[in-house]
PDB file of C-alpha atoms in Angstrom:
ATOM      1  CA  GLU A   1       0.001   0.014   0.017  1.00 83.00           C
ATOM      2  CA  ALA A   2       1.324   3.385  -0.978  1.00 81.00           C
ATOM      3  CA  GLN A   3       1.709   5.519   2.123  1.00 92.00           C
ATOM      4  CA  VAL A   4       3.571   7.993   4.227  1.00 96.00           C
ATOM      5  CA  THR A   5       4.276   6.829   7.751  1.00 96.00           C
ATOM      6  CA  GLN A   6       5.301   8.846  10.765  1.00 97.00           C
ATOM      7  CA  ASN A   7       6.527   7.841  14.187  1.00 97.00           C
ATOM      8  CA  PRO A   8       5.732   8.372  16.900  1.00 97.00           C
ATOM      9  CA  ARG A   9       2.070   9.342  16.524  1.00 96.00           C
ATOM     10  CA  TYR A  10       1.927  10.923  19.956  1.00 97.00           C
ATOM     11  CA  LEU A  11       4.771  12.333  22.040  1.00 96.00           C
ATOM     12  CA  ILE A  12       4.956  14.252  25.297  1.00 97.00           C
ATOM     13  CA  THR A  13       8.351  15.621  26.211  1.00 95.00           C
ATOM     14  CA  VAL A  14      10.013  18.310  28.262  1.00 96.00           C
ATOM     15  CA  THR A  15      11.733  21.468  27.239  1.00 96.00           C
ATOM     16  CA  GLY A  16      15.236  21.004  25.946  1.00 96.00           C
ATOM     17  CA  LYS A  17      15.130  17.234  25.414  1.00 96.00           C
ATOM     18  CA  LYS A  18      16.228  16.467  21.856  1.00 97.00           C
ATOM     19  CA  LEU A  19      13.712  14.442  19.828  1.00 97.00           C
ATOM     20  CA  THR A  20      13.332  13.092  16.309  1.00 97.00           C
ATOM     21  CA  VAL A  21      10.112  12.397  14.455  1.00 98.00           C
ATOM     22  CA  THR A  22      10.627   9.925  11.596  1.00 98.00           C
ATOM     23  CA  CYS A  23       8.949  10.013   8.241  1.00 98.00           C
ATOM     24  CA  SER A  24       9.098   7.399   5.524  1.00 98.00           C
ATOM     25  CA  GLN A  25       7.401   7.007   2.178  1.00 96.00           C
ATOM     26  CA  ASN A  26       7.235   3.973  -0.109  1.00 95.00           C
ATOM     27  CA  MET A  27       6.242   5.727  -3.340  1.00 91.00           C
ATOM     28  CA  ASN A  28       9.754   6.613  -4.592  1.00 91.00           C
ATOM     29  CA  HIS A  29       8.810  10.320  -4.340  1.00 91.00           C
ATOM     30  CA  GLU A  30      11.542  12.862  -4.808  1.00 90.00           C
ATOM     31  CA  TYR A  31       9.904  15.672  -2.824  1.00 91.00           C
ATOM     32  CA  MET A  32       9.179  15.485   0.858  1.00 94.00           C
ATOM     33  CA  SER A  33       8.158  18.147   3.368  1.00 94.00           C
ATOM     34  CA  TRP A  34       7.185  18.824   6.939  1.00 97.00           C
ATOM     35  CA  TYR A  35       4.246  20.932   8.108  1.00 96.00           C
ATOM     36  CA  ARG A  36       2.867  21.973  11.448  1.00 97.00           C
ATOM     37  CA  GLN A  37      -0.800  22.544  11.999  1.00 95.00           C
ATOM     38  CA  ASP A  38      -1.980  25.056  14.583  1.00 93.00           C
ATOM     39  CA  PRO A  39      -5.548  26.255  15.249  1.00 87.00           C
ATOM     40  CA  GLY A  40      -6.629  28.988  12.812  1.00 83.00           C
ATOM     41  CA  LEU A  41      -3.331  28.932  11.020  1.00 87.00           C
ATOM     42  CA  GLY A  42      -3.818  25.868   8.847  1.00 89.00           C
ATOM     43  CA  LEU A  43      -0.716  23.965   7.814  1.00 93.00           C
ATOM     44  CA  ARG A  44       2.550  25.842   7.635  1.00 94.00           C
ATOM     45  CA  GLN A  45       5.567  24.403   5.896  1.00 93.00           C
ATOM     46  CA  ILE A  46       8.665  23.875   8.106  1.00 96.00           C
ATOM     47  CA  TYR A  47      11.226  22.371   5.715  1.00 95.00           C
ATOM     48  CA  TYR A  48      11.146  20.587   2.391  1.00 92.00           C
ATOM     49  CA  SER A  49      13.481  18.426   0.403  1.00 93.00           C
ATOM     50  CA  MET A  50      13.587  18.259  -3.391  1.00 89.00           C
ATOM     51  CA  ASN A  51      15.764  15.145  -3.409  1.00 90.00           C
ATOM     52  CA  VAL A  52      18.446  13.308  -1.489  1.00 93.00           C
ATOM     53  CA  GLU A  53      20.858  15.734   0.260  1.00 92.00           C
ATOM     54  CA  VAL A  54      18.811  18.760  -0.952  1.00 91.00           C
ATOM     55  CA  THR A  55      16.785  20.558   1.685  1.00 94.00           C
ATOM     56  CA  ASP A  56      15.442  24.094   2.065  1.00 92.00           C
ATOM     57  CA  LYS A  57      13.523  26.155   4.608  1.00 93.00           C
ATOM     58  CA  GLY A  58       9.830  26.661   4.452  1.00 91.00           C
ATOM     59  CA  ASP A  59       7.819  29.338   6.214  1.00 89.00           C
ATOM     60  CA  VAL A  60       8.566  28.392   9.839  1.00 95.00           C
ATOM     61  CA  PRO A  61      11.972  26.630  10.068  1.00 97.00           C
ATOM     62  CA  GLU A  62      13.233  28.121  13.357  1.00 97.00           C
ATOM     63  CA  GLY A  63      13.973  25.480  15.979  1.00 97.00           C
ATOM     64  CA  TYR A  64      13.908  22.577  13.512  1.00 98.00           C
ATOM     65  CA  LYS A  65      16.427  20.568  11.549  1.00 97.00           C
ATOM     66  CA  VAL A  66      15.980  18.001   8.836  1.00 97.00           C
ATOM     67  CA  SER A  67      18.112  15.586   6.848  1.00 95.00           C
ATOM     68  CA  ARG A  68      17.587  13.637   3.648  1.00 97.00           C
ATOM     69  CA  LYS A  69      20.170  10.915   3.369  1.00 96.00           C
ATOM     70  CA  GLU A  70      17.896   8.395   1.700  1.00 96.00           C
ATOM     71  CA  LYS A  71      15.118   9.014  -0.725  1.00 95.00           C
ATOM     72  CA  ARG A  72      12.442   7.354   1.371  1.00 96.00           C
ATOM     73  CA  ASN A  73      13.208   8.970   4.780  1.00 97.00           C
ATOM     74  CA  PHE A  74      12.949  12.572   5.941  1.00 98.00           C
ATOM     75  CA  PRO A  75      13.275  12.880   9.726  1.00 98.00           C
ATOM     76  CA  LEU A  76      12.400  16.076  11.615  1.00 98.00           C
ATOM     77  CA  ILE A  77      14.754  16.928  14.467  1.00 98.00           C
ATOM     78  CA  LEU A  78      14.056  19.236  17.360  1.00 97.00           C
ATOM     79  CA  GLU A  79      17.432  19.823  19.063  1.00 95.00           C
ATOM     80  CA  SER A  80      16.002  21.759  22.007  1.00 97.00           C
ATOM     81  CA  PRO A  81      12.211  21.668  21.985  1.00 97.00           C
ATOM     82  CA  SER A  82      10.247  24.532  23.544  1.00 97.00           C
ATOM     83  CA  PRO A  83       6.560  24.775  24.475  1.00 97.00           C
ATOM     84  CA  ASN A  84       5.777  26.899  21.397  1.00 96.00           C
ATOM     85  CA  GLN A  85       6.630  23.828  19.302  1.00 97.00           C
ATOM     86  CA  THR A  86       3.672  21.996  20.754  1.00 97.00           C
ATOM     87  CA  SER A  87       1.674  21.257  17.646  1.00 97.00           C
ATOM     88  CA  LEU A  88       0.390  18.641  15.199  1.00 97.00           C
ATOM     89  CA  TYR A  89       3.058  17.711  12.669  1.00 98.00           C
ATOM     90  CA  PHE A  90       2.540  16.272   9.192  1.00 97.00           C
ATOM     91  CA  CYS A  91       5.052  14.785   6.814  1.00 97.00           C
ATOM     92  CA  ALA A  92       4.172  14.791   3.156  1.00 95.00           C
ATOM     93  CA  SER A  93       5.616  13.572  -0.141  1.00 93.00           C
ATOM     94  CA  ARG A  94       5.116  14.332  -3.803  1.00 88.00           C
ATOM     95  CA  LEU A  95       6.431  12.722  -6.922  1.00 82.00           C
ATOM     96  CA  GLN A  96       8.532  15.691  -8.100  1.00 72.00           C
ATOM     97  CA  TRP A  97       9.426  19.212  -7.050  1.00 59.00           C
ATOM     98  CA  GLY A  98       8.951  22.365  -9.015  1.00 55.00           C
ATOM     99  CA  ALA A  99       6.012  21.052 -11.023  1.00 51.00           C
ATOM    100  CA  GLY A 100       3.935  24.193 -10.751  1.00 49.00           C
ATOM    101  CA  GLY A 101       0.871  22.444 -12.023  1.00 51.00           C
ATOM    102  CA  TYR A 102      -0.342  19.327 -10.292  1.00 60.00           C
ATOM    103  CA  ASN A 103       0.961  19.471  -6.788  1.00 57.00           C
ATOM    104  CA  GLU A 104      -0.880  16.662  -5.053  1.00 75.00           C
ATOM    105  CA  GLN A 105       0.927  15.794  -1.910  1.00 84.00           C
ATOM    106  CA  PHE A 106       0.317  12.677   0.152  1.00 91.00           C
ATOM    107  CA  PHE A 107       0.284  13.297   3.838  1.00 94.00           C
ATOM    108  CA  GLY A 108       1.195  11.035   6.764  1.00 96.00           C
ATOM    109  CA  PRO A 109      -1.238  10.533   9.631  1.00 95.00           C
ATOM    110  CA  GLY A 110       0.328  13.174  11.873  1.00 96.00           C
ATOM    111  CA  THR A 111       2.365  13.373  15.041  1.00 97.00           C
ATOM    112  CA  ARG A 112       0.893  15.214  18.014  1.00 97.00           C
ATOM    113  CA  LEU A 113       3.720  16.728  20.008  1.00 97.00           C
ATOM    114  CA  THR A 114       3.389  18.263  23.430  1.00 97.00           C
ATOM    115  CA  VAL A 115       6.409  20.083  24.942  1.00 97.00           C
ATOM    116  CA  LEU A 116       6.037  20.776  28.673  1.00 96.00           C
TER     117      LEU A 116
ATOM    118  CA  ASP B   1       0.219  37.988   7.161  1.00 72.00           C
ATOM    119  CA  GLN B   2      -1.701  35.007   5.847  1.00 81.00           C
ATOM    120  CA  GLN B   3      -1.691  34.871   2.073  1.00 90.00           C
ATOM    121  CA  VAL B   4      -4.519  32.333   1.965  1.00 94.00           C
ATOM    122  CA  LYS B   5      -7.563  32.885   4.194  1.00 95.00           C
ATOM    123  CA  GLN B   6     -10.628  30.924   4.982  1.00 95.00           C
ATOM    124  CA  ASN B   7     -12.820  33.371   6.874  1.00 92.00           C
ATOM    125  CA  SER B   8     -15.412  30.865   8.072  1.00 94.00           C
ATOM    126  CA  PRO B   9     -13.970  28.572  10.727  1.00 93.00           C
ATOM    127  CA  SER B  10     -17.095  26.409  10.617  1.00 96.00           C
ATOM    128  CA  LEU B  11     -20.140  25.684   8.484  1.00 97.00           C
ATOM    129  CA  SER B  12     -23.222  23.606   9.226  1.00 97.00           C
ATOM    130  CA  VAL B  13     -25.396  22.229   6.442  1.00 97.00           C
ATOM    131  CA  GLN B  14     -28.342  19.905   6.207  1.00 97.00           C
ATOM    132  CA  GLU B  15     -27.832  16.601   4.386  1.00 97.00           C
ATOM    133  CA  GLY B  16     -28.798  16.870   0.712  1.00 97.00           C
ATOM    134  CA  ARG B  17     -28.237  20.632   0.549  1.00 97.00           C
ATOM    135  CA  ILE B  18     -25.340  22.478  -1.017  1.00 98.00           C
ATOM    136  CA  SER B  19     -22.177  23.260   0.984  1.00 98.00           C
ATOM    137  CA  ILE B  20     -20.149  26.274  -0.113  1.00 98.00           C
ATOM    138  CA  LEU B  21     -16.691  26.791   1.366  1.00 98.00           C
ATOM    139  CA  ASN B  22     -14.811  29.950   0.556  1.00 98.00           C
ATOM    140  CA  CYS B  23     -11.193  30.900   0.296  1.00 97.00           C
ATOM    141  CA  ASP B  24      -9.443  34.212  -0.474  1.00 97.00           C
ATOM    142  CA  TYR B  25      -5.830  34.815  -1.413  1.00 96.00           C
ATOM    143  CA  THR B  26      -3.645  37.862  -1.704  1.00 94.00           C
ATOM    144  CA  ASN B  27      -0.626  36.700  -3.712  1.00 90.00           C
ATOM    145  CA  SER B  28      -1.210  37.289  -7.421  1.00 89.00           C
ATOM    146  CA  MET B  29       1.671  34.923  -8.203  1.00 87.00           C
ATOM    147  CA  PHE B  30      -0.386  31.884  -7.091  1.00 89.00           C
ATOM    148  CA  ASP B  31      -1.346  29.914 -10.144  1.00 87.00           C
ATOM    149  CA  TYR B  32      -2.615  26.616  -8.801  1.00 89.00           C
ATOM    150  CA  PHE B  33      -5.171  26.000  -6.126  1.00 92.00           C
ATOM    151  CA  LEU B  34      -6.125  22.868  -4.254  1.00 92.00           C
ATOM    152  CA  TRP B  35      -8.630  21.688  -1.694  1.00 95.00           C
ATOM    153  CA  TYR B  36      -7.732  19.114   0.950  1.00 95.00           C
ATOM    154  CA  LYS B  37     -10.091  17.306   3.287  1.00 96.00           C
ATOM    155  CA  LYS B  38      -9.065  16.218   6.768  1.00 95.00           C
ATOM    156  CA  TYR B  39     -10.737  13.794   9.115  1.00 95.00           C
ATOM    157  CA  PRO B  40      -9.762  13.632  12.806  1.00 91.00           C
ATOM    158  CA  ALA B  41      -6.570  11.667  13.537  1.00 88.00           C
ATOM    159  CA  GLU B  42      -5.723  11.455   9.809  1.00 92.00           C
ATOM    160  CA  GLY B  43      -3.574  13.469   7.453  1.00 94.00           C
ATOM    161  CA  PRO B  44      -5.108  15.731   4.834  1.00 94.00           C
ATOM    162  CA  THR B  45      -6.168  14.046   1.601  1.00 93.00           C
ATOM    163  CA  PHE B  46      -6.309  15.728  -1.783  1.00 91.00           C
ATOM    164  CA  LEU B  47      -9.840  16.499  -3.002  1.00 94.00           C
ATOM    165  CA  ILE B  48      -9.798  18.690  -6.099  1.00 94.00           C
ATOM    166  CA  SER B  49      -7.663  21.330  -7.756  1.00 91.00           C
ATOM    167  CA  ILE B  50      -7.831  24.077 -10.335  1.00 93.00           C
ATOM    168  CA  SER B  51      -5.295  25.857 -12.462  1.00 90.00           C
ATOM    169  CA  SER B  52      -5.427  29.609 -12.822  1.00 90.00           C
ATOM    170  CA  ILE B  53      -6.170  29.297 -16.541  1.00 91.00           C
ATOM    171  CA  LYS B  54      -9.574  27.857 -15.680  1.00 94.00           C
ATOM    172  CA  ASP B  55     -12.519  29.205 -13.749  1.00 96.00           C
ATOM    173  CA  LYS B  56     -14.203  25.921 -12.906  1.00 97.00           C
ATOM    174  CA  ASN B  57     -13.326  22.333 -12.290  1.00 96.00           C
ATOM    175  CA  GLU B  58     -15.780  19.588 -11.477  1.00 97.00           C
ATOM    176  CA  ASP B  59     -15.361  16.159 -10.075  1.00 95.00           C
ATOM    177  CA  GLY B  60     -18.540  14.333  -9.139  1.00 97.00           C
ATOM    178  CA  ARG B  61     -20.262  16.131  -6.292  1.00 97.00           C
ATOM    179  CA  PHE B  62     -17.346  18.572  -5.877  1.00 98.00           C
ATOM    180  CA  THR B  63     -16.871  21.721  -7.944  1.00 98.00           C
ATOM    181  CA  VAL B  64     -14.241  24.361  -7.458  1.00 98.00           C
ATOM    182  CA  PHE B  65     -14.721  27.861  -8.813  1.00 98.00           C
ATOM    183  CA  LEU B  66     -11.933  30.359  -9.283  1.00 97.00           C
ATOM    184  CA  ASN B  67     -12.410  34.128  -9.613  1.00 97.00           C
ATOM    185  CA  LYS B  68      -8.965  35.522 -10.342  1.00 95.00           C
ATOM    186  CA  SER B  69      -9.979  39.164 -10.444  1.00 95.00           C
ATOM    187  CA  ALA B  70     -11.452  38.845  -6.935  1.00 96.00           C
ATOM    188  CA  LYS B  71      -8.704  36.471  -5.803  1.00 96.00           C
ATOM    189  CA  HIS B  72     -11.343  34.143  -4.514  1.00 97.00           C
ATOM    190  CA  LEU B  73     -12.119  30.467  -4.832  1.00 97.00           C
ATOM    191  CA  SER B  74     -14.915  28.362  -3.558  1.00 98.00           C
ATOM    192  CA  LEU B  75     -15.683  24.687  -3.172  1.00 98.00           C
ATOM    193  CA  HIS B  76     -19.254  23.505  -3.764  1.00 98.00           C
ATOM    194  CA  ILE B  77     -20.433  20.126  -2.537  1.00 98.00           C
ATOM    195  CA  VAL B  78     -23.761  18.985  -3.944  1.00 97.00           C
ATOM    196  CA  PRO B  79     -25.502  17.144  -2.470  1.00 97.00           C
ATOM    197  CA  SER B  80     -23.836  17.228   0.933  1.00 98.00           C
ATOM    198  CA  GLN B  81     -23.560  13.947   2.812  1.00 97.00           C
ATOM    199  CA  PRO B  82     -22.825  13.197   6.493  1.00 96.00           C
ATOM    200  CA  GLY B  83     -19.588  11.599   5.411  1.00 96.00           C
ATOM    201  CA  ASP B  84     -18.451  14.979   4.063  1.00 97.00           C
ATOM    202  CA  SER B  85     -18.155  16.258   7.672  1.00 98.00           C
ATOM    203  CA  ALA B  86     -14.487  17.153   7.973  1.00 97.00           C
ATOM    204  CA  VAL B  87     -12.094  20.109   7.987  1.00 96.00           C
ATOM    205  CA  TYR B  88     -11.444  21.505   4.535  1.00 97.00           C
ATOM    206  CA  PHE B  89      -8.264  23.373   3.680  1.00 96.00           C
ATOM    207  CA  CYS B  90      -7.649  25.357   0.581  1.00 95.00           C
ATOM    208  CA  ALA B  91      -4.057  25.679  -0.590  1.00 92.00           C
ATOM    209  CA  ALA B  92      -2.174  27.610  -3.270  1.00 91.00           C
ATOM    210  CA  SER B  93       1.115  27.348  -5.067  1.00 86.00           C
ATOM    211  CA  GLY B  94       3.079  29.443  -7.568  1.00 78.00           C
ATOM    212  CA  THR B  95       5.298  28.721 -10.545  1.00 65.00           C
ATOM    213  CA  GLY B  96       8.937  27.679 -10.662  1.00 61.00           C
ATOM    214  CA  ASN B  97      10.558  27.517  -7.281  1.00 60.00           C
ATOM    215  CA  ALA B  98       7.338  28.794  -5.719  1.00 58.00           C
ATOM    216  CA  GLY B  99       5.775  25.515  -6.882  1.00 62.00           C
ATOM    217  CA  ASN B 100       7.819  23.849  -4.132  1.00 66.00           C
ATOM    218  CA  MET B 101       5.614  25.244  -1.454  1.00 77.00           C
ATOM    219  CA  LEU B 102       1.966  24.976  -0.683  1.00 85.00           C
ATOM    220  CA  THR B 103       0.412  27.824   1.297  1.00 89.00           C
ATOM    221  CA  PHE B 104      -2.612  26.742   3.243  1.00 92.00           C
ATOM    222  CA  GLY B 105      -5.612  28.541   4.609  1.00 94.00           C
ATOM    223  CA  GLY B 106      -6.697  28.082   8.225  1.00 93.00           C
ATOM    224  CA  GLY B 107      -9.373  25.567   7.423  1.00 95.00           C
ATOM    225  CA  THR B 108     -13.194  25.363   7.630  1.00 96.00           C
ATOM    226  CA  ARG B 109     -14.937  22.676   9.667  1.00 96.00           C
ATOM    227  CA  LEU B 110     -17.947  21.405   7.765  1.00 98.00           C
ATOM    228  CA  MET B 111     -20.675  19.629   9.625  1.00 98.00           C
ATOM    229  CA  VAL B 112     -23.355  17.902   7.593  1.00 97.00           C
ATOM    230  CA  LYS B 113     -26.425  17.075   9.652  1.00 96.00           C
ATOM    231  CA  PRO B 114     -28.564  14.023   8.774  1.00 93.00           C
TER     232      PRO B 114
END
C-alpha cells in the first residue's frame, strides 16, 4: 500500500530534550516536506526536500532541523524543543518538485507533540 | 500575514443541501489551487484542484470555482452527505521554485447534519 508513515504518533516531552520524528514514504517520491498545524493557522511548511541531500527552509523553520540521506526517509529533528513547538506535525511527499501544475501531496497521519 | 484565508472557521449544512466553502488569497503569483479534506486523527487528503487558466473544475459532487480578479475560490459540494463532515483546507502554489511550497488557509470545519 502506498503511504507516508510517521513515528511516533503521539509524544509528550520536556523542554530541551532532543527528539526526532521519523517520516518514511514507499512511493519513490523525490519531494518530501514537513508541516505543522496550529488552530486557525492551517498547515505551515517547516522544511522541504527536493531530493536526497537537498533541503530548504519553508515558512517556519526556526527550531527545527531535517536531513535527507535516503530518498524514502525525511526525519524532523528538534534539538532543544520549547513549548511553542507544541503542535500537530505532518510529513508529506510528492512525486517531483517544481512542477507548478499538479501538486498533489500525500500526507502522513500526523504526530501530536506536546512540549512541557 | 496570511496569504490564503478561509474566513469561516465552521459551516453547518443539512444533508442533501449544498455546501459552499470559501477561500481568499492575496498573492497574485499563485497559479494553482487545491482543496484538501481532513478527518480527525488522519492526514489531509487531496480533494480537487484548479489551475489559474480555468474558472471551474468539477469532479462528481465537488466543484471548485476560481475568480482571479477577486482572488477568490470556492468549493461547492452537492448534495452534501454526512460523510463529508471534515475540515477543509484550501491551498495555493506558484510557478517555478514557488511551486515547491503549498500555502494553506486556516481551514473550515464542515458539519453535515442528517
